[in-house]
Amino acid sequence: MKDYRLLDLLRRSRTPHENHLIDGLVDGRVSRREFLRYGSVLGLSLPLLGQIGAAAGLGLMPGSARAQAAGGALRVAVDTPTGAIDPVKTPDVGGLVMLQQTGEFLCMDGQDLVLRPMLAESWKPNDKGDVWTFKLRKGVKFHNGKEMSADDVAASLNRLADPANGSNALSVFKGVLSKDAVRKVDDLTVEFHLDAPNANFPYLVSSDNYNAIILPADYAGDFEKNFVGTGPFKLEKYTPKVGASFVRNDDYWGDKALLDRVEFTFFADIQPQILALQGNQVDLINQLPVLAGAGLLNDPNVEIISIHSASHYQIHMRTDMDPFKDPRVRRAIALSLDRDKLVKGLLRGRAQPGNDSPFAPVYPSTDTSVEQRKQNIAEAKQLLEAAGIKSGTKVPLATQRFQEVPQYAQLVQNAAKEIGIEIELNVMDSGAYYGDAVFGKSTWLDSVMGITDYGHRGVPNVYLSAPLRSDGSWNAAHFKNKEYDTLAAGYVAALDLEAQKAAAGKIQKLLLEETPIIFGYFYDHLSAVRKGVAGVEPTAMSQTFLARASKK
Amino acid sequence: MQLENPAIVAFILRRIALSLVTLVLLSLMVFFGGQVLPGNVGRAILGPFADEASVQALNQSLGLDRPYIVQYWDWISNFVQGDMGMSYAFRSPVAPFVLDALANSCKLALVAFLIVVPLGILGGIVAALNVNRPIDRIISLGGLSVTVLPEFVTGIVLILIFSIWLDWLPVTATWPEGAGLGTQLYHLILPSLPLFLVLFGYIARMARAGMVEALDSDYTRTAVLKGLSWPTVIRRHVLRNALLPTITVIATQTGYLIGGLVVVETLFRYQGIGSLIYTAARGKDFPMLEAGILTIGVVFALATLAADLAYTLLNPRIRLGAET
């Protein structure tokens, strides 16, 4: 039952973009899940989204489960951070998990990929989508006792956007947010003046951008000393290469943490983490690669938390080099892969098939009406013949020794063999594969064919630009297509979910035709907890939020 | 046994001088070899997906845009004055990392030594005294078989048995902070076992070979014929000669036991110097890498020196100074 009177009431004082989204929900063009996700990006609060959903007859927001027991300590196994913990520079999983234990973001991108307010209470774009205004939460205190204000937020994000700071987040903000483009309006309001309209900008200042925790304005680069942040836990002790412990912050602005403490133990590899979980020395493995962790998937003492994500491996093919100059050859390789088998066999079902574009099934803007590419050996052989490729043609494939990538490369090799292409594998250390990570000095960017790991992003914007645009800095396929560039820019700017979907559909079709990159599957993020542990909230970015965690 | 003291001093001095030359060459090889490898420091710290502008800014702030020779000179001139420098990745002094790791490695090596050396020598003696009998076969063949098993296999099996099924020993070797000697020892037993398995066969075979040869020698026969008791023959004549090659083997294994345990340290989660060097090399953290490798170099030099001195003490026929 739709309650139109209530809907009318709720529609008042909403912007045209917001009302268009509400219309979409009422007419059934937009699903409930899409509505929640995209409404959250536009800055509609979750209670309001819930009310609108209820008025449209679609039920309420899923309630978050409340853990019962309080107190105690939780022991977490995590990869050893590769360097100093510094919000500006940290690039690795171990480091980003440390950042978010005490640090908080303007908004939080949770397991369902719906944005929730964190240090910002609400946010709104202007009509064009190139200025976003964020209202900050009042009464938030840093662990050093100082109150958080717009100055701190502006300084934190301007610091990340400044090319002089060696910032790891610069690649996220490039072409979106320049240095000093974050301006204080009043003590609790900041404006982001973007380089170009960007409909999904809030994701870039959410937990998705793991460097973007809010620090005091006078941060001096010494985060490791005190882990100063605003979060539900504060630092007890940090020892590089060994571990860290945090205790409950009783001055926290929100619901206080349930646990008294959390203890992180650093591990250099996944195997010892699995043994430590089985030997009851840790309660939680932050990130479990499916292949190494296969033994835990059916362990009755262990619970696996599985989240669909956009993490994937890109198989690039040099569009400016033989034999891949001809798009038919690239399509033929893509058609040789049996994606369902990959998902079932290699990934133990913990993945979703890809359709050779960055539009993963998790994104609400993905056009699901575009046909899924399936294995078709006959068609692949025809394409190769039409392109004049002889059976037995040799192609080198370079890749990194990382998780299941070597096994994936072998399966690609076997599939290509079926259509008469001989792939010669060159599997190397990740450091050697990436090299200097600039054109001319990197196996990754210079190889004829390669497989590269791409971590999760809450929106596909980065995947659409750096690896695919003509001027993209990670364009290993050397794909240069003006039509694509225009479509991608159009997608990023489209403020309306339906306009985004329409643009996505066109991009998906173009990429299926051109296939500069094979997106074989998008793998789930897995965490493992011992039975009796509840309320752990991992994210697809490999973060682990523990404020609601408890242990029997 | 009469030692010519000036000779032994000269010998030690010459060895130290040679070691210093070796260490300088080693530091040069590590530094310039590392520059040839793909990638650069800023890239290694910030990861492949960081913007190139950020990488260059970071390299500049670390002083890595200067010529290699200047960087090397800067580093070594501080190093010889006792300043190991700052880690690029951890942006804090290298010395505490290296010294902690060295202390940990020495503890693990010591426990492993205390288990494997007496048992290995004993095994060799028992085998030699029972040449070609079943007990000899078991010790020789068994020791050889477990030596070829990789540590990550034996390590996992041992953890499964002793930590997960029996729950006798902890899975990880890192003890809680401030733990006493007993607790530390308790944590080090399990990681010592794969090392025992690797080294036992090796040491036992060397000891056995030396014993067999010594038992077969004329001087042993003479000693027996002149009426010495069997235990005295073994102690005074056989062992003293038989153990010389074994000592060399043990000394050369010291370097492995302290610096080469990346796999065992990773599996048992132990912060030793082997994994410190390994991660520093992967992360292109040169100050850390240099300090780690030179430390191991010093350990090697000291171990071989100690072996040579032990040799001379056990065997008066070796005269130092090459005047004999």
Tab-separated table of N, CA, C and O in Angstrom, chain B residues 36-121:
chain	number	residue	atom	x	y	z
B	36	VAL	N	69.278	-1.287	-9.026
B	36	VAL	CA	69.036	-1.877	-10.342
B	36	VAL	C	67.636	-2.489	-10.409
B	36	VAL	O	67.013	-2.533	-11.466
B	37	LEU	N	67.119	-2.928	-9.272
B	37	LEU	CA	65.805	-3.574	-9.253
B	37	LEU	C	64.722	-2.590	-9.698
B	37	LEU	O	64.853	-1.383	-9.497
B	38	PRO	N	63.634	-3.109	-10.309
B	38	PRO	CA	62.579	-2.197	-10.765
B	38	PRO	C	61.889	-1.499	-9.585
B	38	PRO	O	61.883	-2.012	-8.468
B	39	GLY	N	61.329	-0.336	-9.855
B	39	GLY	CA	60.593	0.399	-8.835
B	39	GLY	C	61.499	1.357	-8.086
B	39	GLY	O	62.715	1.317	-8.220
B	40	ASN	N	60.898	2.246	-7.307
B	40	ASN	CA	61.692	3.151	-6.485
B	40	ASN	C	61.076	3.230	-5.099
B	40	ASN	O	59.992	2.694	-4.853
B	41	VAL	N	61.775	3.877	-4.181
B	41	VAL	CA	61.374	3.849	-2.768
B	41	VAL	C	59.979	4.457	-2.556
B	41	VAL	O	59.116	3.867	-1.924
B	42	GLY	N	59.775	5.642	-3.122
B	42	GLY	CA	58.480	6.311	-2.950
B	42	GLY	C	57.353	5.439	-3.460
B	42	GLY	O	56.290	5.324	-2.834
B	43	ARG	N	57.589	4.769	-4.590
B	43	ARG	CA	56.573	3.888	-5.170
B	43	ARG	C	56.332	2.691	-4.257
B	43	ARG	O	55.197	2.265	-4.047
B	44	ALA	N	57.411	2.154	-3.702
B	44	ALA	CA	57.267	0.993	-2.814
B	44	ALA	C	56.480	1.369	-1.561
B	44	ALA	O	55.696	0.582	-1.047
B	45	ILE	N	56.657	2.599	-1.066
B	45	ILE	CA	55.961	3.008	0.153
B	45	ILE	C	54.500	3.313	-0.147
B	45	ILE	O	53.596	2.897	0.580
B	46	LEU	N	54.246	4.053	-1.235
B	46	LEU	CA	52.878	4.513	-1.502
B	46	LEU	C	52.050	3.515	-2.304
B	46	LEU	O	50.836	3.660	-2.404
B	47	GLY	N	52.697	2.516	-2.908
B	47	GLY	CA	51.937	1.514	-3.640
B	47	GLY	C	51.751	1.896	-5.100
B	47	GLY	O	51.928	3.051	-5.479
B	48	PRO	N	51.377	0.891	-5.929
B	48	PRO	CA	51.319	1.111	-7.378
B	48	PRO	C	50.260	2.122	-7.797
B	48	PRO	O	50.369	2.710	-8.864
B	49	PHE	N	49.245	2.329	-6.982
B	49	PHE	CA	48.130	3.152	-7.433
B	49	PHE	C	48.198	4.590	-6.929
B	49	PHE	O	47.257	5.352	-7.090
B	50	ALA	N	49.305	4.958	-6.298
B	50	ALA	CA	49.455	6.350	-5.868
B	50	ALA	C	49.835	7.199	-7.073
B	50	ALA	O	50.434	6.719	-8.024
B	51	ASP	N	49.470	8.466	-7.006
B	51	ASP	CA	49.784	9.368	-8.108
B	51	ASP	C	51.294	9.603	-8.176
B	51	ASP	O	51.965	9.697	-7.147
B	52	GLU	N	51.805	9.716	-9.401
B	52	GLU	CA	53.244	9.895	-9.592
B	52	GLU	C	53.745	11.169	-8.893
B	52	GLU	O	54.860	11.210	-8.369
B	53	ALA	N	52.902	12.219	-8.866
B	53	ALA	CA	53.312	13.464	-8.192
B	53	ALA	C	53.579	13.214	-6.710
B	53	ALA	O	54.540	13.735	-6.137
B	54	SER	N	52.732	12.393	-6.085
B	54	SER	CA	52.923	12.071	-4.664
B	54	SER	C	54.210	11.283	-4.473
B	54	SER	O	54.949	11.507	-3.517
B	55	VAL	N	54.466	10.348	-5.386
B	55	VAL	CA	55.667	9.521	-5.292
B	55	VAL	C	56.909	10.408	-5.363
B	55	VAL	O	57.839	10.272	-4.564
B	56	GLN	N	56.891	11.343	-6.315
B	56	GLN	CA	58.062	12.202	-6.457
B	56	GLN	C	58.237	13.123	-5.253
B	56	GLN	O	59.360	13.354	-4.801
B	57	ALA	N	57.109	13.622	-4.723
B	57	ALA	CA	57.196	14.478	-3.536
B	57	ALA	C	57.808	13.704	-2.372
B	57	ALA	O	58.649	14.218	-1.635
B	58	LEU	N	57.390	12.442	-2.232
B	58	LEU	CA	57.901	11.628	-1.126
B	58	LEU	C	59.394	11.330	-1.325
B	58	LEU	O	60.190	11.457	-0.392
B	59	ASN	N	59.775	10.949	-2.542
B	59	ASN	CA	61.190	10.674	-2.825
B	59	ASN	C	62.045	11.892	-2.504
B	59	ASN	O	63.135	11.771	-1.944
B	60	GLN	N	61.517	13.058	-2.855
B	60	GLN	CA	62.272	14.276	-2.610
B	60	GLN	C	62.427	14.520	-1.113
B	60	GLN	O	63.516	14.849	-0.636
B	61	SER	N	61.339	14.292	-0.369
B	61	SER	CA	61.428	14.558	1.066
B	61	SER	C	62.365	13.557	1.748
B	61	SER	O	62.903	13.842	2.810
B	62	LEU	N	62.561	12.379	1.135
B	62	LEU	CA	63.484	11.399	1.711
B	62	LEU	C	64.911	11.606	1.201
B	62	LEU	O	65.820	10.853	1.559
B	63	GLY	N	65.101	12.588	0.333
B	63	GLY	CA	66.438	12.859	-0.193
B	63	GLY	C	66.867	11.869	-1.250
B	63	GLY	O	68.054	11.682	-1.494
B	64	LEU	N	65.905	11.206	-1.893
B	64	LEU	CA	66.249	10.155	-2.842
B	64	LEU	C	66.384	10.678	-4.266
B	64	LEU	O	66.598	9.905	-5.195
B	65	ASP	N	66.235	11.999	-4.422
B	65	ASP	CA	66.437	12.550	-5.761
B	65	ASP	C	67.903	12.928	-5.959
B	65	ASP	O	68.292	13.393	-7.020
B	66	ARG	N	68.741	12.718	-4.926
B	66	ARG	CA	70.168	13.036	-5.048
B	66	ARG	C	70.902	11.893	-5.752
B	66	ARG	O	70.388	10.773	-5.808
B	67	PRO	N	72.104	12.137	-6.281
B	67	PRO	CA	72.848	11.058	-6.944
B	67	PRO	C	73.098	9.902	-5.975
B	67	PRO	O	73.252	10.120	-4.769
B	68	TYR	N	73.102	8.666	-6.519
B	68	TYR	CA	73.262	7.470	-5.683
B	68	TYR	C	74.505	7.546	-4.811
B	68	TYR	O	74.488	7.193	-3.638
B	69	ILE	N	75.615	8.026	-5.416
B	69	ILE	CA	76.883	8.012	-4.700
B	69	ILE	C	76.808	8.935	-3.481
B	69	ILE	O	77.314	8.615	-2.407
B	70	VAL	N	76.088	10.053	-3.625
B	70	VAL	CA	75.902	10.979	-2.502
B	70	VAL	C	75.059	10.310	-1.417
B	70	VAL	O	75.375	10.378	-0.225
B	71	GLN	N	73.992	9.637	-1.851
B	71	GLN	CA	73.132	8.944	-0.885
B	71	GLN	C	73.942	7.895	-0.120
B	71	GLN	O	73.807	7.767	1.097
B	72	TYR	N	74.771	7.137	-0.871
B	72	TYR	CA	75.529	6.073	-0.234
B	72	TYR	C	76.529	6.660	0.757
B	72	TYR	O	76.641	6.210	1.893
B	73	TRP	N	77.248	7.695	0.336
B	73	TRP	CA	78.245	8.309	1.193
B	73	TRP	C	77.602	8.857	2.470
B	73	TRP	O	78.085	8.656	3.580
B	74	ASP	N	76.465	9.511	2.276
B	74	ASP	CA	75.721	10.081	3.392
B	74	ASP	C	75.377	8.978	4.405
B	74	ASP	O	75.572	9.117	5.613
B	75	TRP	N	74.907	7.856	3.848
B	75	TRP	CA	74.488	6.773	4.720
B	75	TRP	C	75.692	6.145	5.436
B	75	TRP	O	75.688	6.003	6.653
B	76	ILE	N	76.751	5.810	4.671
B	76	ILE	CA	77.855	5.057	5.287
B	76	ILE	C	78.645	5.932	6.259
B	76	ILE	O	79.123	5.460	7.290
B	77	SER	N	78.745	7.233	5.973
B	77	SER	CA	79.519	8.064	6.897
B	77	SER	C	78.796	8.192	8.243
B	77	SER	O	79.428	8.275	9.283
B	78	ASN	N	77.445	8.162	8.207
B	78	ASN	CA	76.731	8.141	9.480
B	78	ASN	C	76.833	6.779	10.147
B	78	ASN	O	76.947	6.678	11.364
B	79	PHE	N	76.802	5.758	9.318
B	79	PHE	CA	76.781	4.394	9.843
B	79	PHE	C	78.046	4.095	10.636
B	79	PHE	O	77.982	3.534	11.730
B	80	VAL	N	79.202	4.490	10.080
B	80	VAL	CA	80.446	4.178	10.783
B	80	VAL	C	80.560	4.956	12.089
B	80	VAL	O	81.309	4.577	12.978
B	81	GLN	N	79.770	6.034	12.193
B	81	GLN	CA	79.774	6.765	13.464
B	81	GLN	C	78.721	6.216	14.421
B	81	GLN	O	78.412	6.822	15.440
B	82	GLY	N	78.127	5.092	14.051
B	82	GLY	CA	77.189	4.444	14.962
B	82	GLY	C	75.743	4.829	14.738
B	82	GLY	O	74.860	4.405	15.476
B	83	ASP	N	75.464	5.622	13.681
B	83	ASP	CA	74.076	6.002	13.412
B	83	ASP	C	73.568	5.155	12.246
B	83	ASP	O	73.992	5.328	11.112
B	84	MET	N	72.685	4.221	12.549
B	84	MET	CA	72.190	3.309	11.514
B	84	MET	C	71.219	3.994	10.571
B	84	MET	O	70.797	3.411	9.583
B	85	GLY	N	70.782	5.200	10.890
B	85	GLY	CA	69.901	5.937	9.989
B	85	GLY	C	68.430	5.730	10.300
B	85	GLY	O	68.068	5.064	11.269
B	86	MET	N	67.584	6.341	9.457
B	86	MET	CA	66.138	6.277	9.638
B	86	MET	C	65.542	5.355	8.575
B	86	MET	O	65.923	5.412	7.410
B	87	SER	N	64.579	4.553	8.995
B	87	SER	CA	63.880	3.699	8.038
B	87	SER	C	63.035	4.575	7.117
B	87	SER	O	62.357	5.483	7.575
B	88	TYR	N	63.102	4.290	5.810
B	88	TYR	CA	62.246	5.032	4.876
B	88	TYR	C	60.774	4.727	5.141
B	88	TYR	O	59.937	5.618	5.171
B	89	ALA	N	60.460	3.453	5.301
B	89	ALA	CA	59.058	3.053	5.413
B	89	ALA	C	58.483	3.413	6.779
B	89	ALA	O	57.349	3.868	6.869
B	90	PHE	N	59.268	3.206	7.841
B	90	PHE	CA	58.715	3.400	9.185
B	90	PHE	C	59.023	4.776	9.754
B	90	PHE	O	58.581	5.129	10.832
B	91	ARG	N	59.804	5.542	9.022
B	91	ARG	CA	60.169	6.906	9.393
B	91	ARG	C	60.547	7.045	10.878
B	91	ARG	O	60.075	7.932	11.589
B	92	SER	N	61.328	6.080	11.326
B	92	SER	CA	61.878	6.168	12.682
B	92	SER	C	63.233	5.467	12.650
B	92	SER	O	63.539	4.761	11.688
B	93	PRO	N	64.058	5.656	13.688
B	93	PRO	CA	65.406	5.092	13.650
B	93	PRO	C	65.419	3.580	13.427
B	93	PRO	O	64.590	2.863	13.963
B	94	VAL	N	66.377	3.139	12.642
B	94	VAL	CA	66.503	1.732	12.287
B	94	VAL	C	67.010	0.904	13.466
B	94	VAL	O	66.586	-0.240	13.665
B	95	ALA	N	67.910	1.504	14.262
B	95	ALA	CA	68.619	0.739	15.295
B	95	ALA	C	67.706	-0.088	16.196
B	95	ALA	O	67.957	-1.293	16.360
B	96	PRO	N	66.642	0.482	16.790
B	96	PRO	CA	65.827	-0.350	17.680
B	96	PRO	C	65.211	-1.555	16.966
B	96	PRO	O	65.142	-2.640	17.543
B	97	PHE	N	64.785	-1.359	15.709
B	97	PHE	CA	64.215	-2.480	14.951
B	97	PHE	C	65.241	-3.608	14.815
B	97	PHE	O	64.949	-4.768	15.079
B	98	VAL	N	66.463	-3.215	14.387
B	98	VAL	CA	67.489	-4.221	14.100
B	98	VAL	C	67.940	-4.900	15.400
B	98	VAL	O	68.077	-6.125	15.455
B	99	LEU	N	68.131	-4.109	16.444
B	99	LEU	CA	68.627	-4.697	17.695
B	99	LEU	C	67.591	-5.625	18.321
B	99	LEU	O	67.926	-6.722	18.774
B	100	ASP	N	66.319	-5.212	18.309
B	100	ASP	CA	65.265	-6.101	18.830
B	100	ASP	C	65.216	-7.393	18.043
B	100	ASP	O	65.128	-8.488	18.605
B	101	ALA	N	65.262	-7.239	16.709
B	101	ALA	CA	65.169	-8.419	15.849
B	101	ALA	C	66.372	-9.326	16.070
B	101	ALA	O	66.242	-10.558	16.123
B	102	LEU	N	67.550	-8.715	16.229
B	102	LEU	CA	68.756	-9.513	16.455
B	102	LEU	C	68.656	-10.274	17.770
B	102	LEU	O	68.971	-11.471	17.841
B	103	ALA	N	68.178	-9.575	18.803
B	103	ALA	CA	68.033	-10.238	20.101
B	103	ALA	C	67.070	-11.417	19.984
B	103	ALA	O	67.350	-12.526	20.477
B	104	ASN	N	65.938	-11.190	19.294
B	104	ASN	CA	64.972	-12.281	19.115
B	104	ASN	C	65.601	-13.444	18.370
B	104	ASN	O	65.435	-14.604	18.749
B	105	SER	N	66.327	-13.119	17.286
B	105	SER	CA	66.928	-14.175	16.477
B	105	SER	C	67.949	-14.957	17.285
B	105	SER	O	68.032	-16.182	17.173
B	106	CYS	N	68.739	-14.246	18.086
B	106	CYS	CA	69.748	-14.937	18.899
B	106	CYS	C	69.085	-15.882	19.890
B	106	CYS	O	69.569	-16.995	20.112
B	107	LYS	N	67.974	-15.442	20.482
B	107	LYS	CA	67.285	-16.303	21.445
B	107	LYS	C	66.798	-17.580	20.778
B	107	LYS	O	66.992	-18.682	21.298
B	108	LEU	N	66.169	-17.401	19.603
B	108	LEU	CA	65.658	-18.581	18.903
B	108	LEU	C	66.812	-19.493	18.481
B	108	LEU	O	66.756	-20.714	18.650
B	109	ALA	N	67.881	-18.872	17.971
B	109	ALA	CA	69.027	-19.664	17.520
B	109	ALA	C	69.634	-20.419	18.693
B	109	ALA	O	69.999	-21.596	18.571
B	110	LEU	N	69.704	-19.760	19.835
B	110	LEU	CA	70.311	-20.384	21.014
B	110	LEU	C	69.495	-21.596	21.458
B	110	LEU	O	70.050	-22.680	21.724
B	111	VAL	N	68.176	-21.431	21.518
B	111	VAL	CA	67.331	-22.555	21.929
B	111	VAL	C	67.486	-23.707	20.941
B	111	VAL	O	67.655	-24.867	21.335
B	112	ALA	N	67.462	-23.347	19.649
B	112	ALA	CA	67.602	-24.394	18.632
B	112	ALA	C	68.955	-25.090	18.773
B	112	ALA	O	69.041	-26.321	18.710
B	113	PHE	N	70.008	-24.310	19.008
B	113	PHE	CA	71.357	-24.855	19.185
B	113	PHE	C	71.427	-25.802	20.373
B	113	PHE	O	72.007	-26.884	20.283
B	114	LEU	N	70.852	-25.345	21.482
B	114	LEU	CA	70.929	-26.151	22.699
B	114	LEU	C	70.230	-27.488	22.503
B	114	LEU	O	70.578	-28.485	23.142
B	115	ILE	N	69.222	-27.500	21.627
B	115	ILE	CA	68.534	-28.771	21.376
B	115	ILE	C	69.317	-29.603	20.363
B	115	ILE	O	69.574	-30.783	20.565
B	116	VAL	N	69.736	-28.963	19.276
B	116	VAL	CA	70.213	-29.762	18.143
B	116	VAL	C	71.691	-30.158	18.263
B	116	VAL	O	72.056	-31.259	17.860
B	117	VAL	N	72.525	-29.296	18.847
B	117	VAL	CA	73.957	-29.627	18.837
B	117	VAL	C	74.267	-30.863	19.689
B	117	VAL	O	74.843	-31.831	19.180
B	118	PRO	N	73.852	-30.901	20.964
B	118	PRO	CA	74.149	-32.115	21.741
B	118	PRO	C	73.492	-33.357	21.145
B	118	PRO	O	74.132	-34.406	21.027
B	119	LEU	N	72.223	-33.212	20.725
B	119	LEU	CA	71.529	-34.380	20.192
B	119	LEU	C	72.141	-34.823	18.866
B	119	LEU	O	72.262	-36.028	18.603
B	120	GLY	N	72.539	-33.836	18.045
B	120	GLY	CA	73.141	-34.175	16.750
B	120	GLY	C	74.459	-34.908	16.946
B	120	GLY	O	74.706	-35.953	16.320
B	121	ILE	N	75.296	-34.379	17.835
B	121	ILE	CA	76.597	-35.017	18.079
B	121	ILE	C	76.395	-36.404	18.701
B	121	ILE	O	77.008	-37.385	18.276
